[in-house]
Amino acid sequence: MSPAAEFIGVTQRFGDFTAVDAIDLEIPEGKLTTLLGPSGCGKTTSLRMLAGYSRPTSGTIRIHGVDSTTLPPEKRGLGMVFQSYALFPHLTVAENVGYGLKLRKLPRAAVQQKVEETLELVGLAHLHKSKPKKLSGGQQQRVALARAIAIRPRLLLLDEPLSNLDARLRVQMRTELRRIQAETGLTVVLVTHDQDEALEMSDLMVLMRGGKIMQTGTPREVFSRPANRFVADFLGYENFLTDQTHTFSTVRPEHLILGAASDGSAALRLDATVVSTAYRGVDLLVTLDAVDGAGETVRLLADVRAGDGAGLTPGTRTTVSAAAAHLVPIAA
Amino acid sequence: MRARPVAASLAVLGYIIMIVPILFVVVTAFSAGRTLRFPPQGFSLTWFEAAVTYDPFMESLVSSLYLAAGATVLALLLGVPATIAIHRGKIPGKGLIEGLFLSPLIVPELVVGLALYQQLMIGLGLDNLSTLLLGHTALLLPYAVRVTGASLALADPAVEEAARGLGAGPVRAFLTVTLPLLRPGLFSAALLGFVTSFNNVPLSLLLQDREFRTLPVTMLDYVQQSYNPRIAAMATLILAATVVVAVIAERTVGFARIFGGINQ
């Protein structure tokens, strides 16, 4: 299937600052793609260029195969949910959701029916007469979503849609958004800085940094095989080692085994000294110093079950090991 | 709430300083005597009748209202698009342009009046009324730019973007979303502008002629010649009208929203 949208060598400069640096990216049809990265990585700028709010300095953006680089937002037919929700404060919930439909010159009855259906979909049918100000953050978020979905957008763009919600609601809304995406079959592009959100929700994950794409893949691919140190670091790999052959690799803290693991399958075995421990109830974070294969002293972080680490105190000498499957070679 | 004796005392003192002189004027207006004196001699409404039947006051009141309304509309028509361009547009030298619009606040009004007198009336041969209207418009521009600017700065630019994304062209997005959001700001700018023009003396003093006279200047002339309660009665009527306008503004839009653009 041809992609829903494509970035071809797209660059965005603001003065001397290059926000997005010659990216190439295909957004697959009917899937949920996340643009993930720390603030300033260019993810929001990319989304805004796709939506038409910002024109690329160079490069081409295609939507459904058509060059849309200079098309104004109102001609793109995309739905966007803003981080601030950007609801129309002077209109009711139903008028907010119906705004785009009215512009499409639909008869009034059709608009009303569409609005009701969409509010039903996001679970807000009972609030259609309220003004946005009276709603909770979570409800406002759903109105913003309904408003964007109501026009049956060719793409649904979500700019950090969950970041203003409290922790519990945020986790609920991830499932909710996935349900809505599945029910509507919409192509979704979601911008987030939260790797858990991206891992849980994406079909395709795009990791960005400094305006460049670092890695693209399914959550499983990216999580288990980070392409470079930045991606590994961002996804919570804490331990970076070099061996005799100068191969650079990384291990997650929960995959480091402390003490004797002498079944011979370990791809890594180093002598280490405990520097400090942090008790966290279920688990225990152990900071260690070790000398890696290249002869460098490295600081390691192991995440072990609290019971297993009972005897560890600063100064304790132990060994750390990791299974071959958990030792991930990466680009330095 | 915590008691704040110093702040509370200052507030009360402020009210006293502002309100007491006004009370003297109001009380004097009900006098039955022939001169402006406190305490007033007797009680009557004679001087109110004298004020509303005094042609120079009534004619200049109508002139003042026309002038204030005209200048307010002109200032908003010029100032609001300018504000939007300054805040939302990509134009170089925004600060300079905004400064230019705000400058009538800083330049002494007598200087502005004299400049307009020299350039427009003597130089271009414009009549008094047009010059006066232009002068007042310039005087009100800072309010139009600053007050609507404040409410524009508070409005989330994403709201207009959202309208665009949903299919509204720039004009429709402005009319259906941005303009309704600016309404309290526009109302506030209009109110401040109208009152500023209505109260203005220096510009009007320099630019008006015998046919077109504004109320404040007429009243100023009057006090210089006659010292009777008619002037107090006229002042009281203006005060009453102002209170009515204020109450309507509070009931319809609310001061918090009108002036919220500045304080919040």
Coordinates of C-alpha atoms in Angstrom, one line a residue:
Chain A
M1 CA 0.0 0.0 0.0
S2 CA 1.3 3.4 -0.8
P3 CA 2.1 5.6 2.3
A4 CA -0.4 8.0 3.7
A5 CA 2.2 10.7 3.8
E6 CA 5.9 11.1 2.9
F7 CA 8.6 13.5 4.0
I8 CA 11.3 13.7 1.2
G9 CA 14.5 15.5 2.2
V10 CA 12.5 17.9 4.4
T11 CA 14.4 20.6 6.2
Q12 CA 13.1 23.4 8.4
R13 CA 15.4 26.3 9.5
F14 CA 14.4 29.1 11.9
G15 CA 17.2 31.6 11.4
D16 CA 20.5 29.8 12.3
F17 CA 18.7 27.0 14.0
T18 CA 17.9 23.8 12.0
A19 CA 14.9 22.3 13.6
V20 CA 14.5 19.5 11.1
D21 CA 17.4 18.4 9.1
A22 CA 16.7 16.7 5.7
I23 CA 14.4 13.9 7.0
D24 CA 13.0 11.1 4.8
L25 CA 10.0 9.4 6.3
E26 CA 7.0 7.4 5.2
I27 CA 3.8 7.4 7.3
P28 CA 2.1 4.0 6.7
E29 CA -1.7 4.1 5.9
G30 CA -4.0 3.0 8.6
K31 CA -1.3 2.7 11.3
L32 CA -0.3 4.7 14.3
T33 CA 3.1 6.2 13.9
T34 CA 4.8 8.0 16.8
L35 CA 7.5 10.7 16.5
L36 CA 9.4 10.2 19.7
G37 CA 12.3 12.3 21.1
P38 CA 13.4 14.8 23.7
S39 CA 12.2 18.4 23.4
G40 CA 13.9 20.3 20.5
C41 CA 14.4 17.1 18.5
G42 CA 12.1 18.4 15.7
K43 CA 9.1 16.1 16.2
T44 CA 6.6 18.9 16.7
T45 CA 8.0 20.9 13.8
S46 CA 7.7 17.9 11.6
L47 CA 4.1 17.5 12.6
R48 CA 3.3 21.2 12.0
M49 CA 4.9 21.0 8.5
L50 CA 2.7 17.9 7.8
A51 CA -0.4 19.8 9.0
G52 CA 0.5 22.9 6.9
Y53 CA 1.1 25.3 9.8
S54 CA 4.8 25.7 8.9
R55 CA 6.3 25.6 5.4
P56 CA 9.6 23.6 5.0
T57 CA 12.7 25.5 4.1
S58 CA 13.4 22.8 1.6
G59 CA 12.1 19.3 0.7
T60 CA 8.8 17.9 -0.3
I61 CA 5.8 16.7 1.8
R62 CA 3.4 14.3 0.0
I63 CA 0.0 13.4 1.3
H64 CA -1.5 10.4 -0.4
G65 CA 1.0 10.8 -3.1
V66 CA 0.2 14.4 -3.9
D67 CA 2.8 17.1 -3.3
S68 CA 1.3 19.2 -0.5
T69 CA 4.4 21.1 0.6
T70 CA 2.8 24.5 0.1
L71 CA -0.9 23.6 0.6
P72 CA -2.5 25.8 3.3
P73 CA -3.9 23.8 6.3
E74 CA -7.5 24.3 5.3
K75 CA -7.0 22.5 2.0
R76 CA -5.3 19.4 3.5
G77 CA -8.3 17.8 5.2
L78 CA -6.3 16.6 8.2
G79 CA -7.4 16.5 11.8
M80 CA -5.1 17.9 14.5
V81 CA -5.3 17.7 18.2
F82 CA -3.1 20.4 19.8
Q83 CA -1.2 20.0 23.1
S84 CA -3.3 22.9 24.5
Y85 CA -6.4 21.3 22.9
A86 CA -7.2 24.8 21.4
L87 CA -10.9 24.4 21.8
F88 CA -13.1 27.3 20.7
P89 CA -14.0 28.7 24.1
H90 CA -17.0 30.7 22.9
L91 CA -18.7 27.6 21.4
T92 CA -20.4 24.6 23.0
V93 CA -18.9 21.1 22.9
A94 CA -21.3 20.2 20.0
E95 CA -20.5 23.4 18.1
N96 CA -16.8 22.7 18.5
V97 CA -17.2 19.2 17.1
G98 CA -19.5 20.5 14.4
Y99 CA -17.2 23.4 13.3
G100 CA -15.4 21.5 10.5
L101 CA -18.6 19.8 9.4
K102 CA -20.5 23.0 9.0
L103 CA -17.7 24.3 6.8
R104 CA -18.2 21.3 4.6
K105 CA -21.7 22.6 3.8
L106 CA -23.4 19.5 5.2
P107 CA -27.1 19.9 5.9
R108 CA -27.9 20.7 9.5
A109 CA -29.4 17.3 10.4
A110 CA -26.3 15.5 9.0
V111 CA -24.0 17.8 11.0
Q112 CA -26.0 17.1 14.2
Q113 CA -26.0 13.3 13.6
K114 CA -22.3 13.3 12.9
V115 CA -21.6 15.3 16.0
E116 CA -23.6 12.9 18.1
E117 CA -21.9 9.9 16.7
T118 CA -18.5 11.4 17.3
L119 CA -19.2 12.4 20.8
E120 CA -20.6 8.9 21.4
L121 CA -17.3 7.5 20.1
V122 CA -15.3 9.5 22.6
G123 CA -17.8 9.0 25.4
L124 CA -19.0 12.6 25.8
A125 CA -22.5 12.4 24.4
H126 CA -24.0 13.8 27.6
L127 CA -21.9 17.0 27.5
H128 CA -22.8 18.4 24.1
K129 CA -24.3 21.6 25.4
S130 CA -21.4 22.5 27.8
K131 CA -18.8 25.2 27.2
P132 CA -15.2 23.9 27.1
K133 CA -14.2 25.9 30.2
K134 CA -16.6 23.8 32.4
L135 CA -15.0 20.5 31.4
S136 CA -12.1 18.7 33.0
G137 CA -8.8 18.3 31.2
G138 CA -9.6 14.8 30.2
Q139 CA -13.0 15.8 28.8
Q140 CA -11.5 18.7 26.9
Q141 CA -9.0 16.4 25.4
R142 CA -11.8 14.1 24.2
V143 CA -13.6 17.1 22.7
A144 CA -10.4 18.1 20.8
L145 CA -10.2 14.6 19.6
A146 CA -13.8 14.4 18.6
R147 CA -13.5 17.7 16.7
A148 CA -10.5 16.4 14.7
I149 CA -12.2 13.0 14.0
A150 CA -15.6 14.4 13.0
I151 CA -14.3 15.7 9.7
R152 CA -13.1 12.2 8.8
P153 CA -9.6 13.4 8.4
R154 CA -7.2 11.8 5.9
L155 CA -4.7 11.8 8.7
L156 CA -5.2 12.4 12.4
L157 CA -2.3 14.4 14.0
L158 CA -1.8 14.4 17.7
D159 CA 0.7 16.8 19.3
E160 CA 1.6 15.5 22.8
P161 CA -2.2 14.9 23.4
L162 CA -1.8 13.2 26.7
S163 CA 0.9 15.3 28.3
N164 CA -1.5 17.6 30.2
L165 CA -3.4 14.8 31.8
D166 CA -2.6 13.3 35.2
A167 CA -0.7 10.0 35.3
R168 CA -3.6 7.6 35.7
L169 CA -5.7 9.2 33.1
R170 CA -2.8 9.3 30.7
V171 CA -2.4 5.6 30.8
Q172 CA -6.2 5.1 30.3
M173 CA -6.2 7.4 27.3
R174 CA -3.5 5.4 25.6
T175 CA -5.8 2.4 25.4
E176 CA -8.7 4.7 24.5
L177 CA -6.8 6.3 21.7
R178 CA -5.8 2.8 20.3
R179 CA -9.4 1.7 20.5
I180 CA -10.6 4.8 18.6
Q181 CA -7.8 4.3 16.0
A182 CA -8.9 0.7 15.6
E183 CA -12.6 1.6 15.3
T184 CA -12.1 4.4 12.8
G185 CA -9.2 2.9 10.9
L186 CA -7.6 6.3 10.8
T187 CA -3.9 6.9 10.0
V188 CA -2.5 8.5 13.1
V189 CA 0.7 10.5 13.7
L190 CA 1.4 11.1 17.3
V191 CA 4.1 13.3 18.7
T192 CA 5.4 12.4 22.2
H193 CA 8.5 12.6 24.4
D194 CA 7.3 9.7 26.5
Q195 CA 8.9 6.4 25.5
D196 CA 6.4 4.3 27.4
E197 CA 3.5 6.0 25.5
A198 CA 5.3 5.4 22.2
L199 CA 6.1 1.8 23.0
E200 CA 2.6 1.0 24.1
M201 CA 0.8 2.8 21.3
S202 CA 2.8 2.7 18.1
D203 CA 2.7 0.5 15.1
L204 CA 5.8 2.4 13.9
M205 CA 8.1 4.3 16.1
V206 CA 10.3 7.1 14.8
L207 CA 13.1 8.3 17.1
M208 CA 14.4 11.8 16.5
R209 CA 17.2 13.9 17.8
G210 CA 18.6 17.3 16.7
G211 CA 16.3 17.4 13.7
K212 CA 17.4 14.0 12.4
I213 CA 15.8 10.6 12.5
M214 CA 17.8 8.2 14.6
Q215 CA 15.8 5.0 14.1
T216 CA 12.6 3.8 12.6
G217 CA 10.9 0.5 13.4
T218 CA 8.2 -1.3 15.3
P219 CA 8.4 -0.8 19.1
R220 CA 9.8 -4.3 19.5
E221 CA 12.5 -3.7 16.9
V222 CA 13.6 -0.4 18.3
F223 CA 13.4 -1.5 22.0
S224 CA 15.3 -4.7 21.6
R225 CA 17.8 -3.5 19.0
P226 CA 18.5 0.2 19.5
A227 CA 20.6 1.5 16.6
N228 CA 22.9 3.7 18.5
R229 CA 23.8 5.0 22.0
F230 CA 21.3 7.9 21.9
V231 CA 18.3 5.5 21.2
A232 CA 19.6 3.1 23.8
D233 CA 20.0 5.8 26.4
F234 CA 16.6 7.3 25.6
L235 CA 14.9 3.9 26.0
G236 CA 16.5 3.2 29.4
Y237 CA 19.7 1.2 28.5
E238 CA 22.1 2.3 31.2
N239 CA 25.2 0.2 30.7
F240 CA 27.6 0.8 27.8
L241 CA 30.6 -1.4 27.4
T242 CA 33.4 -2.0 24.9
D243 CA 35.1 -5.4 24.5
Q244 CA 38.5 -6.5 23.3
T245 CA 37.5 -6.3 19.7
H246 CA 36.3 -2.7 20.3
T247 CA 32.7 -3.7 19.7
F248 CA 30.4 -1.3 21.5
S249 CA 27.4 -2.8 23.3
T250 CA 24.7 -2.1 25.8
V251 CA 22.7 -4.0 28.4
R252 CA 19.5 -2.9 30.3
P253 CA 19.8 -2.7 34.1
E254 CA 17.3 -5.5 34.6
H255 CA 19.3 -7.8 32.4
L256 CA 22.5 -7.6 34.4
I257 CA 22.9 -10.6 36.7
L258 CA 24.9 -10.1 39.9
G259 CA 26.9 -12.9 41.6
A260 CA 27.7 -16.4 40.2
A261 CA 25.8 -17.2 37.0
S262 CA 28.0 -20.0 35.9
D263 CA 25.9 -21.8 33.3
G264 CA 28.5 -20.8 30.7
S265 CA 25.9 -19.1 28.4
A266 CA 26.8 -15.6 29.6
A267 CA 28.2 -13.4 26.9
L268 CA 29.5 -11.0 29.4
R269 CA 31.3 -11.6 32.7
L270 CA 33.1 -8.9 34.6
D271 CA 34.4 -8.5 38.2
A272 CA 32.7 -5.5 39.9
T273 CA 32.6 -3.6 43.1
V274 CA 29.3 -2.3 44.6
V275 CA 29.3 1.5 44.9
S276 CA 25.9 2.1 46.3
T277 CA 22.4 0.6 46.4
A278 CA 18.9 2.1 46.3
Y279 CA 16.1 0.0 47.7
R280 CA 12.8 0.5 45.8
G281 CA 10.5 -2.1 47.4
V282 CA 10.1 -4.6 44.6
D283 CA 13.6 -4.1 43.2
L284 CA 17.0 -2.9 44.2
L285 CA 19.1 -0.6 42.1
V286 CA 22.8 -1.4 42.4
T287 CA 25.5 0.9 41.1
L288 CA 28.8 -0.8 40.5
D289 CA 32.2 -0.1 39.1
A290 CA 33.8 -2.6 36.7
V291 CA 36.6 -2.8 34.2
D292 CA 35.3 -3.7 30.8
G293 CA 36.9 -5.7 28.0
A294 CA 38.8 -2.7 26.6
G295 CA 40.3 -2.0 30.1
E296 CA 38.2 1.0 30.8
T297 CA 36.5 1.4 34.2
V298 CA 32.8 1.7 33.7
R299 CA 29.9 2.6 35.9
L300 CA 27.2 0.0 35.7
L301 CA 23.6 0.0 37.0
A302 CA 21.9 -3.3 37.8
D303 CA 18.2 -3.6 38.6
V304 CA 17.8 -6.8 40.7
R305 CA 15.0 -8.2 42.8
A306 CA 15.2 -6.8 46.3
G307 CA 15.5 -10.2 47.8
D308 CA 18.5 -11.2 45.6
G309 CA 20.5 -8.2 46.6
A310 CA 20.2 -8.5 50.4
G311 CA 23.9 -8.9 51.1
L312 CA 25.1 -6.1 48.9
T313 CA 26.7 -3.2 50.6
P314 CA 29.1 -0.6 49.2
G315 CA 32.5 -2.2 48.7
T316 CA 31.2 -5.7 48.2
R317 CA 33.1 -7.5 45.4
T318 CA 30.9 -9.5 43.0
T319 CA 30.6 -10.4 39.3
V320 CA 28.2 -9.1 36.8
S321 CA 27.1 -11.1 33.8
A322 CA 24.5 -10.9 31.0
A323 CA 23.1 -13.4 28.6
A324 CA 24.1 -13.1 24.9
A325 CA 20.6 -12.2 23.9
H326 CA 20.6 -9.2 26.2
L327 CA 24.0 -7.8 25.1
V328 CA 23.0 -5.5 22.3
P329 CA 25.7 -4.3 19.9
I330 CA 25.2 -0.7 18.9
A331 CA 26.9 2.0 16.9
A332 CA 29.1 4.1 19.2
Chain B
M1 CA -8.1 35.8 54.0
R2 CA -5.3 37.4 55.9
A3 CA -5.8 40.9 57.3
R4 CA -3.5 43.4 55.6
P5 CA -3.9 46.6 57.7
V6 CA -1.4 48.7 55.6
A7 CA -2.8 47.7 52.2
A8 CA -6.4 48.1 53.5
S9 CA -5.7 51.6 54.9
L10 CA -4.0 52.7 51.7
A11 CA -7.0 51.4 49.7
V12 CA -9.4 53.3 51.9
L13 CA -7.2 56.4 51.7
G14 CA -7.2 56.1 47.9
Y15 CA -11.0 55.9 47.8
I16 CA -11.3 58.9 50.0
I17 CA -8.9 61.0 47.9
M18 CA -10.7 60.0 44.7
I19 CA -14.3 60.2 45.9
V20 CA -14.5 63.0 48.4
P21 CA -13.9 65.8 45.9
I22 CA -16.5 64.3 43.6
L23 CA -19.0 64.2 46.5
F24 CA -18.4 68.0 47.0
V25 CA -19.3 68.6 43.4
V26 CA -22.4 66.4 43.5
V27 CA -23.7 68.0 46.7
T28 CA -23.0 71.5 45.4
A29 CA -25.1 70.7 42.3
F30 CA -28.2 70.4 44.4
S31 CA -27.8 73.8 45.9
A32 CA -30.5 76.4 45.8
G33 CA -28.0 79.2 46.0
R34 CA -26.4 81.3 43.3
T35 CA -22.7 80.5 43.7
L36 CA -20.5 77.4 44.0
R37 CA -20.1 77.1 47.7
F38 CA -19.9 74.4 50.3
P39 CA -22.0 73.6 52.2
P40 CA -24.7 74.4 49.7
Q41 CA -27.5 76.8 50.5
G42 CA -30.8 74.9 50.5
F43 CA -31.8 72.1 48.2
S44 CA -33.2 72.3 44.7
L45 CA -32.9 70.8 41.2
T46 CA -32.9 74.3 39.6
W47 CA -29.3 74.0 38.5
F48 CA -29.9 70.7 36.7
E49 CA -32.6 72.4 34.7
A50 CA -30.3 75.3 34.1
A51 CA -27.6 72.8 32.9
V52 CA -29.8 70.8 30.5
T53 CA -31.5 73.9 29.1
Y54 CA -28.2 75.7 28.5
D55 CA -27.6 75.4 24.8
P56 CA -23.8 75.7 24.8
F57 CA -23.6 72.6 27.1
M58 CA -26.1 70.6 25.1
E59 CA -24.7 71.4 21.7
S60 CA -21.2 70.7 22.9
L61 CA -22.3 67.5 24.6
V62 CA -23.7 66.2 21.3
S63 CA -20.5 67.3 19.5
S64 CA -18.4 65.5 22.1
L65 CA -20.4 62.3 21.8
Y66 CA -20.1 62.4 18.0
L67 CA -16.4 63.1 18.2
A68 CA -15.8 60.4 20.8
A69 CA -17.8 57.8 18.8
G70 CA -16.2 58.7 15.5
A71 CA -12.6 58.7 16.9
T72 CA -13.2 55.4 18.7
V73 CA -14.5 53.7 15.6
L74 CA -11.6 55.0 13.5
A75 CA -9.0 54.1 16.1
L76 CA -10.4 50.5 16.3
L77 CA -10.6 50.2 12.5
L78 CA -6.9 51.3 12.3
G79 CA -5.6 49.8 15.5
V80 CA -7.1 46.3 15.5
P81 CA -5.7 45.2 12.2
A82 CA -2.4 46.8 13.2
T83 CA -2.4 44.9 16.4
I84 CA -3.1 41.6 14.7
A85 CA -0.3 42.3 12.2
I86 CA 2.1 43.1 15.1
H87 CA 1.2 40.1 17.1
R88 CA 0.6 37.4 14.6
G89 CA 2.2 38.6 11.4
K90 CA 5.8 38.0 10.2
I91 CA 6.8 41.6 9.7
P92 CA 10.2 43.2 10.5
G93 CA 10.5 46.0 13.0
K94 CA 7.4 44.9 15.1
G95 CA 8.7 46.7 18.1
L96 CA 9.2 49.9 16.2
I97 CA 5.7 49.8 14.7
E98 CA 4.1 49.1 18.1
G99 CA 6.1 51.9 19.6
L100 CA 4.8 54.2 16.9
F101 CA 1.2 53.3 17.7
L102 CA 1.8 53.8 21.4
S103 CA 3.7 57.1 21.0
P104 CA 0.7 59.4 21.4
L105 CA 0.7 58.2 25.1
I106 CA 4.1 59.7 25.6
V107 CA 4.2 62.8 23.4
P108 CA 2.5 65.7 25.3
E109 CA -1.0 66.3 23.9
L110 CA -0.4 70.0 23.5
V111 CA 2.6 69.1 21.3
V112 CA 0.5 66.7 19.2
G113 CA -2.2 69.4 19.0
L114 CA 0.2 72.0 17.9
A115 CA 1.7 69.7 15.3
L116 CA -1.6 68.8 13.9
Y117 CA -2.6 72.5 13.9
Q118 CA 0.5 73.4 11.9
Q119 CA 0.6 70.5 9.5
L120 CA -3.0 69.6 8.8
M121 CA -4.9 72.9 9.3
I122 CA -2.3 75.4 8.2
G123 CA -0.3 73.1 5.9
L124 CA -3.0 71.0 4.2
G125 CA -5.8 73.4 4.9
L126 CA -8.0 70.7 6.5
D127 CA -11.0 72.0 8.4
N128 CA -11.3 72.0 12.2
L129 CA -13.6 69.0 12.5
S130 CA -11.5 66.7 10.4
T131 CA -8.3 67.7 12.2
L132 CA -10.0 67.2 15.5
L133 CA -11.3 63.8 14.5
L134 CA -7.8 62.8 13.3
G135 CA -6.2 64.1 16.4
H136 CA -8.5 62.2 18.7
T137 CA -8.1 59.1 16.6
A138 CA -4.3 59.3 17.0
L139 CA -4.9 59.9 20.7
L140 CA -7.0 56.7 21.0
L141 CA -4.7 54.5 18.9
P142 CA -2.6 53.4 21.9
Y143 CA -5.7 52.1 23.6
A144 CA -6.8 50.2 20.6
V145 CA -3.4 48.7 20.0
R146 CA -2.5 48.0 23.6
V147 CA -5.8 46.7 25.0
T148 CA -6.7 44.5 22.1
G149 CA -3.0 43.5 21.9
A150 CA -3.2 42.3 25.5
S151 CA -6.2 40.1 24.8
L152 CA -4.7 38.8 21.6
A153 CA -1.5 37.9 23.5
L154 CA -3.6 35.9 25.9
A155 CA -5.5 34.0 23.2
D156 CA -3.9 30.7 22.2
P157 CA -2.7 31.1 18.6
A158 CA -3.4 27.3 18.2
V159 CA -7.1 28.1 18.4
E160 CA -7.0 29.9 15.1
E161 CA -4.8 27.2 13.7
A162 CA -7.3 24.6 14.8
A163 CA -10.0 26.5 12.8
R164 CA -7.7 26.5 9.7
G165 CA -7.0 22.8 10.1
L166 CA -10.8 22.1 10.2
G167 CA -11.2 23.8 6.8
A168 CA -11.6 27.5 7.5
G169 CA -9.7 29.9 5.3
P170 CA -7.8 32.8 7.0
V171 CA -10.7 35.3 6.8
R172 CA -13.3 32.9 8.1
A173 CA -11.0 31.6 10.8
F174 CA -10.5 35.2 11.9
L175 CA -14.2 36.1 11.8
T176 CA -15.5 32.9 13.5
V177 CA -12.8 32.3 16.1
T178 CA -10.3 35.1 16.6
L179 CA -12.7 38.0 16.6
P180 CA -15.2 36.5 19.1
L181 CA -12.2 35.8 21.4
L182 CA -11.1 39.5 21.1
R183 CA -14.6 40.8 21.9
P184 CA -13.9 41.7 25.5
G185 CA -10.7 43.4 24.5
L186 CA -12.4 45.3 21.8
F187 CA -15.2 46.4 24.2
S188 CA -12.6 47.5 26.7
A189 CA -10.6 49.4 24.1
A190 CA -13.7 51.1 22.8
L191 CA -14.8 52.0 26.4
L192 CA -11.4 53.4 27.3
G193 CA -11.1 55.2 24.0
F194 CA -14.5 56.8 24.1
V195 CA -13.9 58.0 27.7
T196 CA -10.5 59.3 26.8
S197 CA -11.8 61.3 23.8
F198 CA -14.8 62.5 25.7
N199 CA -12.6 63.9 28.5
N200 CA -9.9 65.3 26.4
V201 CA -9.1 69.0 26.8
P202 CA -5.7 69.9 25.4
L203 CA -6.2 68.6 21.8
S204 CA -9.8 69.9 21.6
L205 CA -8.7 73.3 23.0
L206 CA -6.1 73.7 20.2
L207 CA -8.1 72.3 17.3
Q208 CA -11.7 73.3 17.7
D209 CA -13.4 76.3 16.3
R210 CA -16.6 78.3 17.2
E211 CA -19.0 76.0 15.4
F212 CA -17.7 72.7 16.8
R213 CA -16.9 72.8 20.5
T214 CA -16.5 69.9 22.9
L215 CA -18.1 69.7 26.3
P216 CA -15.0 69.8 28.5
V217 CA -13.7 72.9 26.7
T218 CA -17.1 74.6 26.9
M219 CA -17.2 73.7 30.6
L220 CA -13.7 75.1 31.1
D221 CA -14.7 78.3 29.4
Y222 CA -17.9 78.5 31.5
V223 CA -16.0 78.2 34.9
Q224 CA -13.7 80.9 33.9
Q225 CA -16.6 83.3 33.4
S226 CA -19.4 82.3 35.8
Y227 CA -19.0 80.7 39.1
N228 CA -22.4 79.1 39.7
P229 CA -23.7 75.5 40.4
R230 CA -24.7 75.0 36.8
I231 CA -21.3 73.6 36.1
A232 CA -21.6 71.3 39.1
A233 CA -24.9 70.1 37.9
M234 CA -23.5 69.3 34.4
A235 CA -20.5 67.5 36.0
T236 CA -22.9 65.5 38.1
L237 CA -25.0 64.5 35.1
I238 CA -21.8 63.3 33.3
L239 CA -20.9 61.4 36.4
A240 CA -24.3 59.7 36.5
A241 CA -24.1 58.8 32.8
T242 CA -20.6 57.3 33.4
V243 CA -21.9 55.2 36.3
V244 CA -24.8 53.9 34.2
V245 CA -22.3 53.0 31.4
A246 CA -20.1 51.3 34.0
V247 CA -23.0 49.3 35.4
I248 CA -24.1 48.2 32.0
A249 CA -20.5 47.2 31.2
E250 CA -20.2 45.2 34.4
R251 CA -23.5 43.5 33.9
T252 CA -23.0 42.6 30.3
V253 CA -19.3 41.8 29.9
G254 CA -17.9 42.2 33.4
F255 CA -15.0 44.4 34.5
A256 CA -12.9 41.3 35.2
R257 CA -13.2 40.3 31.6
I258 CA -13.0 43.9 30.2
F259 CA -9.9 44.7 32.1
G260 CA -8.7 41.1 32.5
G261 CA -6.9 41.6 29.3
I262 CA -4.5 43.8 31.2
N263 CA -4.3 42.3 34.6
Q264 CA -4.4 38.5 34.2

